[in-house]
Structures are given as C-alpha cells and as structure tokens.
XYZ file of C-alpha atoms in Angstrom:
659
model
C 39.108 22.454 -6.781
C 38.658 24.829 -10.228
C 37.572 23.326 -13.396
C 39.655 23.983 -16.268
C 37.271 22.997 -18.910
C 34.750 25.040 -17.443
C 36.546 28.012 -16.665
C 39.482 30.201 -16.936
C 41.193 31.701 -13.455
C 42.929 35.211 -15.264
C 45.829 36.220 -13.486
C 48.648 35.593 -14.866
C 50.911 33.743 -17.385
C 50.464 30.176 -19.055
C 46.814 30.901 -18.252
C 45.095 28.603 -20.585
C 41.789 28.315 -22.897
C 39.554 25.747 -24.140
C 38.502 25.148 -27.159
C 34.112 25.339 -25.246
C 32.395 28.203 -23.834
C 34.710 29.833 -20.633
C 34.317 31.817 -17.688
C 36.993 33.511 -16.368
C 38.181 33.282 -12.157
C 39.340 37.000 -11.939
C 41.089 39.098 -9.221
C 39.542 42.287 -8.421
C 42.578 44.356 -10.447
C 40.698 47.027 -12.702
C 39.528 44.788 -15.259
C 35.732 45.338 -16.659
C 33.233 43.170 -16.023
C 33.221 40.994 -19.530
C 37.363 41.434 -20.083
C 39.531 38.880 -19.287
C 43.176 39.215 -18.030
C 46.007 40.235 -20.099
C 48.919 37.943 -19.662
C 51.366 37.925 -16.874
C 49.296 40.849 -15.210
C 48.027 41.298 -12.088
C 46.371 43.624 -9.901
C 48.435 44.610 -7.366
C 47.708 47.198 -4.119
C 44.721 49.273 -3.370
C 42.907 48.959 -6.959
C 43.004 45.661 -6.515
C 39.551 46.206 -3.765
C 37.475 47.526 -6.531
C 36.497 46.095 -10.100
C 35.690 48.061 -12.647
C 32.030 48.499 -14.968
C 32.181 48.056 -18.097
C 31.920 52.138 -17.884
C 34.909 52.323 -16.180
C 33.487 53.541 -13.010
C 34.512 51.578 -9.601
C 33.118 49.601 -7.363
C 34.436 49.088 -4.170
C 33.901 45.391 -3.546
C 35.791 46.386 0.644
C 35.434 49.222 2.564
C 38.819 49.259 4.190
C 42.223 47.992 2.997
C 45.746 47.158 4.689
C 48.443 46.462 1.988
C 50.038 44.566 4.380
C 48.106 42.389 6.343
C 48.932 39.301 5.921
C 50.071 37.289 8.812
C 51.841 33.659 8.342
C 48.844 31.244 9.349
C 48.445 29.571 13.313
C 47.770 26.613 12.777
C 49.938 23.814 13.290
C 52.778 22.174 11.579
C 52.663 20.829 8.507
C 54.869 17.913 9.407
C 52.360 17.310 12.056
C 49.381 16.248 10.440
C 47.906 13.152 11.378
C 47.329 11.780 7.304
C 45.540 8.422 9.318
C 42.146 7.680 8.738
C 39.297 8.378 6.270
C 38.682 9.545 2.357
C 37.427 12.765 3.656
C 39.799 13.312 6.487
C 42.762 12.763 4.111
C 40.982 15.766 1.221
C 40.628 17.978 4.269
C 44.165 17.569 5.262
C 44.984 17.533 1.248
C 43.141 21.243 1.924
C 45.305 22.077 4.970
C 48.779 22.019 3.043
C 47.931 23.472 0.150
C 46.541 26.560 2.579
C 49.374 26.881 4.244
C 50.926 27.486 0.859
C 49.149 30.461 0.000
C 49.310 33.638 1.688
C 50.488 35.770 -1.431
C 47.593 38.809 -2.788
C 45.511 36.957 -5.106
C 47.828 32.974 -4.459
C 45.195 31.206 -5.543
C 44.309 33.501 -9.385
C 47.971 32.803 -9.919
C 48.177 29.156 -8.947
C 45.310 28.503 -11.132
C 46.812 30.664 -14.185
C 49.868 27.702 -14.140
C 47.897 24.367 -14.194
C 47.907 21.991 -16.514
C 44.941 21.705 -18.205
C 43.321 18.440 -18.037
C 42.447 15.557 -19.755
C 38.826 16.346 -21.520
C 36.284 13.491 -21.095
C 33.837 14.250 -24.434
C 30.109 12.721 -22.996
C 27.994 10.291 -25.442
C 25.382 13.017 -26.021
C 23.339 9.655 -26.770
C 23.239 9.410 -22.760
C 20.958 12.663 -22.440
C 18.040 10.876 -23.913
C 18.278 8.533 -20.857
C 16.378 9.416 -18.079
C 14.592 7.187 -15.147
C 11.331 7.817 -14.511
C 10.854 7.905 -11.140
C 14.365 10.616 -11.417
C 12.802 13.790 -9.055
C 16.127 15.532 -10.054
C 14.628 17.623 -12.346
C 16.003 21.406 -10.626
C 19.573 20.030 -11.965
C 18.566 20.103 -16.038
C 15.386 22.408 -15.419
C 16.711 26.079 -15.659
C 19.482 26.339 -17.230
C 22.253 28.584 -15.391
C 23.350 31.934 -17.064
C 26.731 31.726 -17.465
C 29.238 35.061 -16.684
C 32.684 35.759 -18.497
C 33.955 34.845 -14.826
C 32.979 32.008 -12.211
C 35.538 33.029 -9.368
C 36.991 35.644 -7.748
C 40.191 36.041 -5.170
C 40.060 38.876 -2.567
C 42.861 36.509 -0.640
C 45.356 38.719 1.440
C 44.785 41.840 0.948
C 43.760 42.797 4.423
C 40.132 43.337 3.960
C 38.224 43.461 7.326
C 34.729 44.378 6.018
C 32.637 43.372 2.570
C 30.649 45.322 0.982
C 26.526 43.823 -0.231
C 27.709 44.383 -4.112
C 29.898 41.525 -3.649
C 26.391 39.715 -3.065
C 25.258 40.451 -5.652
C 27.249 38.247 -8.146
C 25.197 35.344 -8.306
C 26.798 33.551 -10.205
C 29.877 33.143 -8.258
C 30.941 29.133 -7.767
C 34.489 30.413 -6.191
C 35.525 32.366 -3.497
C 38.297 33.098 -1.507
C 38.371 35.104 1.021
C 41.741 34.560 3.309
C 44.866 35.824 5.050
C 42.439 38.912 5.627
C 41.296 40.906 8.713
C 37.562 39.872 8.649
C 35.641 39.402 11.918
C 32.046 39.497 10.597
C 30.335 37.370 7.597
C 27.609 39.324 6.333
C 24.140 36.649 6.227
C 23.524 37.964 2.085
C 26.855 35.266 2.108
C 23.125 33.300 1.387
C 22.913 34.597 -1.970
C 25.482 32.984 -3.384
C 24.178 30.122 -3.672
C 26.159 28.100 -7.121
C 29.544 28.720 -4.788
C 30.929 25.340 -5.207
C 34.126 25.811 -3.337
C 34.301 29.043 -0.107
C 37.688 29.810 1.718
C 37.689 32.264 4.425
C 40.941 30.852 5.994
C 43.015 32.960 8.500
C 40.520 35.826 9.059
C 39.220 37.048 13.049
C 35.846 35.284 12.792
C 34.250 33.484 15.994
C 30.928 33.249 14.212
C 29.063 32.263 11.079
C 25.586 33.265 10.212
C 23.705 30.835 9.595
C 22.812 31.720 6.283
C 25.738 30.264 5.285
C 23.136 27.918 5.332
C 21.622 28.329 2.088
C 24.719 27.781 0.098
C 23.319 24.013 -1.323
C 26.037 23.031 -3.786
C 29.141 24.177 -1.189
C 31.280 21.281 -1.509
C 34.322 23.019 0.145
C 34.365 24.819 3.124
C 37.845 26.649 4.611
C 37.916 27.512 7.956
C 41.450 26.781 8.988
C 43.313 29.077 11.349
C 39.746 31.498 12.449
C 38.704 31.714 16.417
C 35.202 29.507 16.506
C 34.339 27.428 18.820
C 30.904 26.611 17.246
C 29.518 26.266 14.140
C 25.567 27.067 13.332
C 23.148 24.136 12.985
C 22.455 24.935 9.563
C 25.331 24.540 8.555
C 23.603 20.765 8.389
C 21.942 21.827 5.051
C 24.929 21.788 2.816
C 24.451 18.498 2.112
C 27.094 18.355 -0.917
C 29.657 19.126 1.362
C 32.951 17.239 1.283
C 35.506 18.890 2.243
C 35.478 20.767 6.362
C 38.237 22.297 7.085
C 38.320 23.516 10.780
C 42.347 23.383 11.685
C 43.266 25.772 13.869
C 40.013 26.533 15.787
C 39.599 25.850 19.169
C 36.456 23.735 17.668
C 39.001 21.854 16.151
C 39.276 20.005 19.061
C 35.674 18.508 18.858
C 34.916 18.932 16.063
C 38.204 17.234 14.343
C 37.802 13.728 15.712
C 34.615 13.556 14.878
C 35.770 14.018 10.718
C 38.731 12.210 10.643
C 36.414 9.536 12.557
C 33.322 9.310 10.834
C 34.282 11.835 8.036
C 32.690 15.350 7.008
C 29.361 13.950 5.500
C 28.217 12.221 9.510
C 29.196 16.064 10.953
C 26.945 17.218 8.189
C 24.386 15.161 8.907
C 24.415 15.230 13.124
C 23.778 18.936 12.797
C 20.979 18.793 9.909
C 18.923 16.800 12.525
C 19.452 19.164 15.256
C 18.064 22.248 12.697
C 14.570 23.458 14.894
C 11.030 24.251 13.152
C 12.456 28.023 12.298
C 8.767 30.021 13.394
C 6.395 29.877 10.018
C 4.332 33.037 8.999
C 1.090 31.700 7.624
C 0.331 32.137 3.662
C -1.882 35.890 3.331
C -5.254 35.472 1.649
C -5.485 37.556 -1.240
C -8.873 38.730 -1.690
C -10.445 40.489 -5.384
C -13.547 41.427 -4.058
C -16.728 40.502 -1.949
C -19.707 40.229 -2.161
C -23.218 41.029 0.059
C -25.465 38.406 -1.773
C -25.828 36.032 -0.628
C -26.969 33.747 -3.520
C -23.678 34.434 -5.760
C -22.363 30.363 -6.022
C -18.703 29.925 -4.775
C -16.505 27.664 -4.481
C -12.829 27.156 -3.759
C -10.697 24.537 -5.042
C -7.450 23.221 -3.739
C -4.094 21.541 -6.567
C -1.349 19.790 -4.064
C 1.772 17.748 -5.541
C 2.335 16.363 -2.398
C 5.785 14.320 -3.135
C 4.461 11.105 -3.014
C 6.613 8.256 -0.380
C 9.130 6.843 -3.054
C 10.331 10.369 -4.121
C 10.616 11.272 -0.303
C 13.415 10.277 0.031
C 17.407 11.431 1.415
C 18.692 10.967 -2.475
C 16.945 13.309 -3.404
C 16.102 15.948 -1.086
C 18.945 15.994 1.228
C 18.701 19.383 3.505
C 15.765 17.826 5.023
C 15.925 16.716 8.464
C 15.724 13.319 8.289
C 12.420 13.916 10.572
C 10.957 16.329 8.787
C 11.142 14.251 5.922
C 9.693 10.512 7.331
C 6.185 10.118 5.380
C 4.415 10.011 8.785
C 5.785 13.519 9.920
C 4.451 15.280 6.280
C 1.614 12.719 5.748
C -0.188 14.286 9.365
C 1.337 18.094 8.232
C -0.448 17.424 5.184
C -3.538 16.205 6.641
C -3.918 18.806 8.855
C -3.171 21.228 5.425
C -5.995 19.717 3.782
C -8.548 19.729 6.780
C -7.490 22.989 7.918
C -8.354 24.322 3.559
C -11.806 22.788 3.814
C -12.044 23.515 0.253
C -14.741 22.478 -1.765
C -12.718 20.751 -3.791
C -9.303 18.720 -3.906
C -6.868 18.212 -6.363
C -3.362 15.502 -5.140
C -0.942 14.609 -7.546
C 2.371 12.515 -6.629
C -0.455 10.409 -4.659
C 0.739 6.898 -3.989
C -2.615 4.149 -3.897
C -1.384 3.354 -0.079
C -2.059 6.537 0.330
C -4.768 6.977 -1.174
C -6.436 4.534 0.952
C -4.945 6.028 3.791
C -6.345 9.751 3.131
C -9.751 8.151 1.918
C -10.540 7.040 5.346
C -9.912 10.365 7.011
C -11.067 13.113 4.640
C -14.618 10.718 4.321
C -14.751 11.660 7.863
C -13.869 14.846 6.939
C -17.592 14.627 3.795
C -15.460 13.876 1.261
C -15.773 11.957 -1.515
C -13.212 10.393 -4.137
C -11.641 9.345 -7.791
C -8.812 8.054 -7.548
C -6.001 6.901 -10.992
C -2.417 5.143 -10.608
C -0.071 5.349 -13.359
C -0.032 2.536 -16.699
C 2.646 1.051 -15.123
C 1.101 -0.415 -12.115
C -0.883 -2.600 -14.586
C 2.515 -4.385 -14.575
C 3.813 -4.565 -11.186
C 2.178 -6.960 -8.245
C 2.090 -5.923 -4.427
C 3.663 -3.554 -2.141
C 5.514 -2.369 -5.784
C 2.355 -1.226 -7.342
C 0.561 0.178 -4.804
C 4.001 2.399 -4.533
C 3.444 3.478 -8.356
C 2.008 7.421 -7.599
C -1.032 8.674 -9.606
C -3.596 11.212 -9.047
C -6.652 11.427 -6.634
C -9.038 14.286 -6.424
C -11.724 14.767 -3.528
C -14.894 17.120 -3.471
C -17.526 17.730 -0.169
C -20.241 15.509 -0.384
C -22.636 18.071 1.037
C -22.403 20.392 -1.381
C -21.685 17.936 -4.594
C -23.096 14.892 -6.550
C -20.417 13.059 -9.017
C -22.054 12.335 -12.750
C -19.572 11.150 -14.378
C -15.680 10.342 -14.419
C -12.765 9.515 -16.645
C -9.135 8.886 -16.644
C -7.435 9.908 -19.355
C -3.662 8.550 -19.919
C -1.868 10.830 -22.625
C -0.312 7.439 -24.111
C -2.460 5.838 -24.799
C -5.170 8.562 -26.126
C -3.154 9.683 -28.879
C -3.005 6.325 -30.522
C -7.234 6.402 -30.859
C -5.998 9.226 -34.091
C -4.766 6.997 -37.040
C -2.639 9.319 -38.150
C -0.648 9.932 -34.404
C -0.863 6.145 -34.312
C 1.407 5.908 -37.259
C 3.951 8.644 -35.563
C 7.092 7.005 -34.580
C 7.811 9.960 -32.771
C 4.598 9.434 -30.229
C 5.563 5.636 -29.413
C 9.031 6.958 -28.690
C 8.524 9.347 -26.602
C 4.730 10.148 -26.017
C 3.494 6.662 -24.890
C 6.137 5.551 -23.393
C 5.621 8.167 -20.337
C 2.787 7.300 -18.479
C 1.739 10.524 -16.855
C -2.717 10.500 -16.185
C -5.588 13.322 -15.291
C -8.796 12.194 -14.322
C -12.249 14.752 -15.064
C -14.795 14.542 -12.840
C -18.338 16.118 -13.547
C -20.443 17.218 -10.684
C -23.267 19.326 -9.396
C -24.069 21.502 -7.165
C -26.742 19.827 -5.568
C -29.344 22.907 -4.079
C -27.985 25.581 -7.191
C -28.059 22.608 -10.063
C -24.919 24.348 -11.372
C -22.451 21.599 -13.152
C -18.998 22.155 -13.356
C -16.015 19.293 -15.122
C -13.249 19.351 -12.697
C -9.600 17.561 -14.327
C -7.037 16.535 -12.140
C -3.377 16.466 -14.627
C 0.430 15.499 -13.706
C 2.303 16.397 -16.941
C 5.563 14.655 -17.960
C 8.861 17.114 -16.094
C 11.793 16.411 -17.619
C 12.748 19.866 -19.595
C 14.470 17.789 -22.222
C 11.002 16.311 -23.413
C 9.166 19.290 -23.996
C 7.523 18.729 -26.801
C 5.868 15.397 -24.930
C 4.702 18.034 -22.799
C 3.413 19.840 -25.304
C 1.439 16.852 -26.903
C 0.545 15.602 -23.334
C -0.746 18.360 -23.064
C -2.654 19.197 -25.987
C -4.127 15.322 -25.725
C -5.511 16.467 -22.440
C -7.406 20.091 -24.192
C -9.253 17.874 -27.337
C -10.462 15.293 -24.451
C -11.678 17.666 -22.653
C -13.369 19.489 -25.215
C -15.183 16.171 -26.210
C -16.379 15.731 -22.233
C -17.751 18.224 -21.937
C -19.573 18.266 -25.683
C -21.187 14.224 -24.125
C -22.068 15.488 -20.787
C -23.338 18.909 -21.334
C -26.403 16.431 -23.003
C -26.921 14.531 -19.801
C -29.962 14.082 -18.313
C -30.972 15.990 -14.728
C -30.495 14.676 -12.122
C -33.838 13.134 -10.301
C -32.684 12.149 -6.462
C -29.284 14.487 -5.203
C -29.877 12.870 -1.949
C -28.444 9.299 -3.383
C -25.363 8.426 -3.129
C -22.509 9.279 -6.099
C -23.083 5.900 -8.803
C -18.834 5.531 -8.459
C -17.926 6.140 -5.036
C -20.373 3.523 -3.305
C -18.584 4.462 -0.063
C -19.883 8.568 -0.143
C -21.602 9.528 3.540
C -25.168 10.147 2.900
C -26.229 14.441 1.812
C -28.079 16.111 4.773
C -31.516 17.182 3.595
C -32.536 19.792 2.332
C -33.944 21.905 -0.943
C -32.717 21.459 -4.053
C -33.048 23.275 -7.335
C -33.260 21.668 -10.686
C -30.125 21.017 -12.726
C -28.633 23.396 -14.961
C -29.322 22.835 -18.212
C -26.076 23.664 -20.822
C -27.177 24.615 -25.116
C -22.638 24.946 -25.555
C -20.074 22.731 -24.101
C -18.427 25.602 -23.742
C -20.770 27.494 -20.997
C -20.093 24.355 -18.260
C -17.804 26.380 -15.781
C -13.860 24.053 -16.121
C -11.640 24.210 -13.408
C -7.958 22.565 -14.291
C -5.619 21.543 -11.331
C -2.204 20.292 -11.683
C 1.427 19.770 -12.083
C 1.968 20.344 -15.554
C 5.860 20.888 -15.022
C 6.193 23.866 -17.068
C 7.071 27.705 -16.469
C 4.665 30.455 -17.482
C 7.215 31.396 -20.635
C 6.643 27.956 -21.703
C 4.809 26.598 -25.191
C 2.558 24.704 -22.917
C 1.254 27.975 -20.976
C 1.185 29.388 -24.157
C -1.325 26.322 -25.485
C -3.469 26.715 -22.670
C -4.228 30.074 -22.262
C -4.026 31.587 -25.655
C -6.339 28.290 -27.040
C -3.881 27.679 -29.956
C -0.483 27.041 -31.262
C 0.935 27.368 -34.836
C 1.800 24.047 -36.889
C 5.698 22.909 -36.562
C 6.255 24.763 -33.064
C 9.505 25.240 -31.823
C 9.314 23.022 -28.959
C 8.487 19.884 -31.244
C 11.866 19.778 -32.749
C 10.826 18.997 -36.491
C 9.213 15.900 -35.094
C 6.295 13.957 -36.327
C 2.913 14.189 -34.604
C 1.004 13.624 -36.969
C -1.662 17.033 -36.849
C -0.235 17.480 -33.970
C 2.833 18.771 -35.972
C 1.375 19.588 -39.471
C -1.719 21.982 -38.421
C -1.364 22.471 -34.964
C -2.938 22.552 -31.879
C -5.597 24.759 -30.576
C -9.053 24.387 -28.377
C -12.004 26.762 -27.669
C -11.828 26.639 -24.474
C -11.692 30.133 -23.225
C -8.685 28.793 -20.093
C -6.941 31.894 -17.816
C -5.204 31.230 -14.958
C -5.897 31.437 -11.684
C -2.868 33.088 -10.504
C -1.813 35.294 -13.157
C -4.164 37.787 -11.048
C -1.182 37.911 -9.348
C 1.008 37.611 -11.891
C 1.914 33.892 -10.565
C 3.636 32.986 -7.687
C 6.589 33.823 -7.542
C 7.995 29.363 -7.355
C 5.282 26.818 -6.480
C 8.346 24.512 -6.473
C 11.294 25.678 -4.229
C 14.168 22.880 -3.892
C 18.406 24.275 -3.263
C 18.456 23.716 -6.913
C 15.331 25.078 -8.597
C 12.506 27.425 -8.312
C 10.057 27.882 -10.127
C 6.016 27.987 -10.898
C 4.787 24.783 -12.852
C 1.941 24.214 -11.032
C -1.653 25.988 -12.407
C -5.310 26.154 -11.445
C -6.638 27.353 -14.535
C -10.380 27.815 -15.562
C -12.841 29.199 -17.688
C -12.936 32.543 -17.645
C -16.838 32.742 -19.601
C -18.031 31.027 -16.411
C -16.345 31.781 -12.578
C -14.390 34.563 -11.514
C -11.224 34.583 -9.360
C -12.696 35.156 -6.147
C -9.329 34.896 -3.423
C -5.940 33.032 -3.730
C -3.738 32.033 -0.795
C -1.312 33.848 -1.724
C 3.159 33.593 -1.427
C 4.848 32.156 0.968
C 7.093 34.497 3.445
C 10.214 36.046 2.067
C 11.836 36.033 5.406
C 11.842 32.642 6.246
C 12.948 32.188 2.810
C 16.072 33.942 3.717
C 16.243 30.952 6.497
C 15.773 27.574 4.862
C 17.754 25.905 1.495
C 14.754 24.167 0.332
C 11.372 22.112 0.835
C 10.379 19.856 2.337
C 11.210 21.049 5.720
C 9.235 21.319 9.422
C 6.476 23.472 7.634
C 6.737 23.119 3.809
C 5.666 18.961 3.722
C 5.767 18.951 0.144
C 9.043 20.261 -2.066
C 5.783 22.021 -4.326
C 3.430 24.928 -3.112
C -1.143 23.514 -2.247
C -2.415 26.097 -4.311
C -6.224 27.196 -3.084
C -8.310 29.155 -5.689
C -11.765 31.106 -4.147
C -14.654 31.268 -7.444
C -17.369 32.623 -8.189
C -20.019 32.084 -10.929
C -20.949 34.181 -13.405
C -25.310 34.279 -13.237
C -26.164 32.625 -16.346
C -27.500 34.993 -19.290
C -31.601 35.334 -19.368
C -32.809 32.538 -21.169
C -30.513 29.892 -19.860
C -32.814 27.695 -18.048
C -33.116 24.662 -15.466
C -33.892 20.788 -16.664
C-alpha cells in the first residue's frame, strides 16, 4: 500500500529513512509543513485536527472534532469472508481484513512507521532511453511532479464531521485516510487531488459520492467499507487504474460485490464508464482583437489540429474514455463536423494517417478544399495496411481563394545530413536521423489579391527525454523554411489563376472572378508566413525560445553536450520575425489535455512583419473541465485542441509592386 522507497510515513518509532529523496505521510498533529515527526511522537486530541505552517499559524482542516467518535465497523465479521474468486476480489478481501484491524486514531501512520523497508530494485539507467516510436504516453514523463516533503495524510479516527476546503489545496497528496470518522458527505473539491493513489473513507456516514471522484484518475485503491452507499456515481467509470474497490458493508454491496467477485474491478469500472453520457458542452468563445470597416483588408484563417490518429486512439492509451466516444467512427464524424463548422481557409492536421487522408480528402473536396499530404518516413519500409496506418501531416486550403504554387515535404532526419559537418556527427545519426518526423511547406497565392503566403504544417518528436532532438528538428525546420522562401521569392507570376493547381489534379475548378496580378517580393522575409503544428514543447522550452527569439547560443544546455556540428558550436538562429498567435493571450491553459498531463504543445506561429492576429478561438469552458478527467471524450475527439487564428495581412509599403 505504501512504497517506502519513495516516502516515509511520519508518526512512530521504527520510522525508516532511505538513501534517496523522501516524502512523509504525516498526521496533522502540530507539525511544520516541511519537517519530520519526532521519533516516537503521535499527535492526539484536538490538535490532530490542525496542521501548522512554518510560521506556526494553525490551518484548520476539520471544523468539528469528537475524540470519542470512533465506533467499531458495522460490516460482516472476518471469519465470514468468502475468499474464492478472482485476484482482484482477493485483494478486496485482503483490504477489508486490514481495515477491520484499524480504528485507533492515526492507525495508518503508526502502522506504516513500523514496517520494514522493502528491497530496493535498481533500474538500469540505459533503459530510460528506450522508447517505442508509437508510444504516446508523453504525459507520464513530460512534466515531472513537484515532490512535497510528505505525500500522504492520516486523519483516521478523529470523529470528523466536515472537511475544510483547505484540505484540497494539498494537490500533491498520494494517500489520504479519512476512515473511522462521522463524515456525511465528501465535497466535490475532492476532484482536485488528482495525484491520489489510495483513498480510504471507510466507516463514515456517507450515502453518496460526488461525481468528481471520477477525476482521481491515478487512484488505484478506493476503500468505502461500512458506509450507507446505495449507488455509485457513473463517473467512477473514469477510474481506469482502479484495482481495489472496497464496498463491503454498504447496501450496494449486494449488487456490486458479486460483480467484483465474478468479473473483477476492471470490468465493473468499464461497465460504469460505458454508462457515462455526454455532459453539456459550451462552445469555445471567439476572442476578437480588432475590427475593420475596410472592405479591402485581406484576411485569412488557419486551423492547426493534432487529431489523434486511429492507431493511437485506443483504450491502452486512453483508458478513461467510454468505448463509443473512443471509437474511430465516432471521433471521425466529430472531427469532420468541427472542420466543416470552422470553415478555415487553411487546415493543418497532424497524426493523420493515409487511410484517414483518403477519407477526409473526399469529404473536404466537397467543401471546396484541395490538399497536400505526406506520411512519416517509416511508411516506406512497411507494406499494405500497416503502411497506410502510418501517420503524417495533411494540409488543406480553399481552392476558390488560393492556388498552390509549390510544395515540399521536409524530413528532418534526412535533411540534417545535407550538411557535411552534421553528417559526421554520431549524435545526429544515433538520435535525430532515427526519428522520422516531418513538416509540409506550401507556397500559396490568393487568387483575388495576388498575395503569396508560405504555410507550414509541422509535427515534432514528442519524448521530453530527447530535448536535443526536438531542438535540432526545429532548427532544421527554420533553416529549410528560410531557404525555400529565398527560392520562392523569385518565382514568376501566375498567368492563369483559373487553372487547377498542377500538384493537386483533383482540385475543383476556381470560379470566374477578377484576379489581381501576383505580388512581387524583393526580400524573402516579406512573404507572409504561418507555421502550424504540434511542437511537443512547452512555452518554457528552448524550442519556443528559438522560434520566438530568433537565436540560441552555442552549446545550449538542451543539447546536453552532444555534438551536432555547427548547431552545437555556432548556435542556432533564423531571420524570421515569428510570434505565437496565442501569445496575444499568454497562450492557452493547455492544448493537450489528458488525465496525466495538461499543457501547451501546439502553436500557430506567424511572421509579425507581414500579418497581424485579428482573432483566436478561446479556451475550453473551465466548468466543463471540472467534470471530465481528460480528452478525448464525447465532445472533444482528440487529446489535443484545435487551434484557430484569424489574421489580417499588413498593407505593403509603397513601392512594393505587382509582377
């Protein structure tokens, strides 16, 4: 139940400490936040309901206290327990036996302190760099948890009737013991304790649980013995990691107990999960920055969306999602409806496999879009269905407004080898070359105004242990965009804008209308540039700094001392004046939302010298997020959010002419 390798459980003699960073599972008796219990001391009496900050100020965690409140469990006797059944049922019985032996105040803290330390198994550090190329469990290691001086809290046997909201500020808690009290309700704020692994609220006066219990997606043990629960909330189905559900001694035991014994906890949780119905979903607000009455003002919208490809959208990766909401047929239809409703001029999709592209291309063609698509490099080495399931990037544009003049697929691993000094780098061969991530680059021209625009759709490697790989991939991306812009600045004008794009033979015909001459660009940086994509890097990363600031010094820390030729020795830089569109609002709270990770990984970058942000699709309703532990779900078909930005083209200076 308690991992003594990782933490100590304060409050008794025999208190063990080990040669690594510890956290402390403490009772609340007169201790300071970052101090250990004195050996042999146990806080008792009314002070047990208080915890002191480092300044000595008491923080009340229980409004009422009754030192004589403890009663013996009302459940069945130990000798009556039937231990036949599956392994999860046996764990349930074992947990109940342990519960029957508890009851004294702070029993769990005292018991833990007397346990001998377990054997410590050393993990081979070499294994840390092994990674499955299709593994999407980025959340598990993307954002290391800040460890507190203690990880658990024992408030058992204190006669508590109410819980203060102050308790739920301890979001680092991994274990919480509230058993053998007189609680009549658990506040919905319990959903804030998302790091909980073990929660014991046995032997209270509970008749129901809040639906927010389903937000505790790390929970493995939920003990509810000897309460008055007649039903469980369907949201308990979100607890996909739950192994032990202790319900003995409740009215619901007659229905649920046999199910656990027969089918196991996992199947019971799955049953509840598939009964979850779609919650009401407010639309995301549109954030407008300025309006203009100038009808000649040229504007366009761009959408970036990692759609969670078919192969990655499985219960193994997204265990909290109801089966129907996770099914590709359901998600596909919802994604297509989103794309249709947004009506963006440009659509940039990542994690987009070949089968899905064939499907979406036909549907979006009916809506007036043409497309350019490439798979990741590994598809070259596979056959048949396996090759078609390899994901890539797909870019779509409205053909009544834009014509495609040129397109390129950038394969980061291969492009770096064009530089002889990089080609000699063993680090590049062993780390970057093996990753097959890509970007698409399109040069498009507005049929009516003649304005040209470079549109980029990028997908960067995900694993946070490979910060150097991400940084090199983005450095290569920016270098290649710069070189392509220089080449494309000299392209001749388009003479017949009514013709179909040569690289998209199935594009619909353009309507008859007046077309302006093609714009002429003396400097490559004068061509408007928009870069969409999943960069798998947070706003505090070196990747973000490189894109936004334009340079990074030589031997940057994220390269970890590795040799990447001039990228290491001379630093990295680019001449593009790029800003994040969502930087106008300080970035969204998240673009990737799962039970284990919430953070910003996706961006729409733009050249600030050529276009301005006119509007953005805003964040998800925060009340909605208090009801769901992660995406995808019934209303959000991917674990990433679609980003949508509207831009206004900056009028060109006098003297900038047409071809």
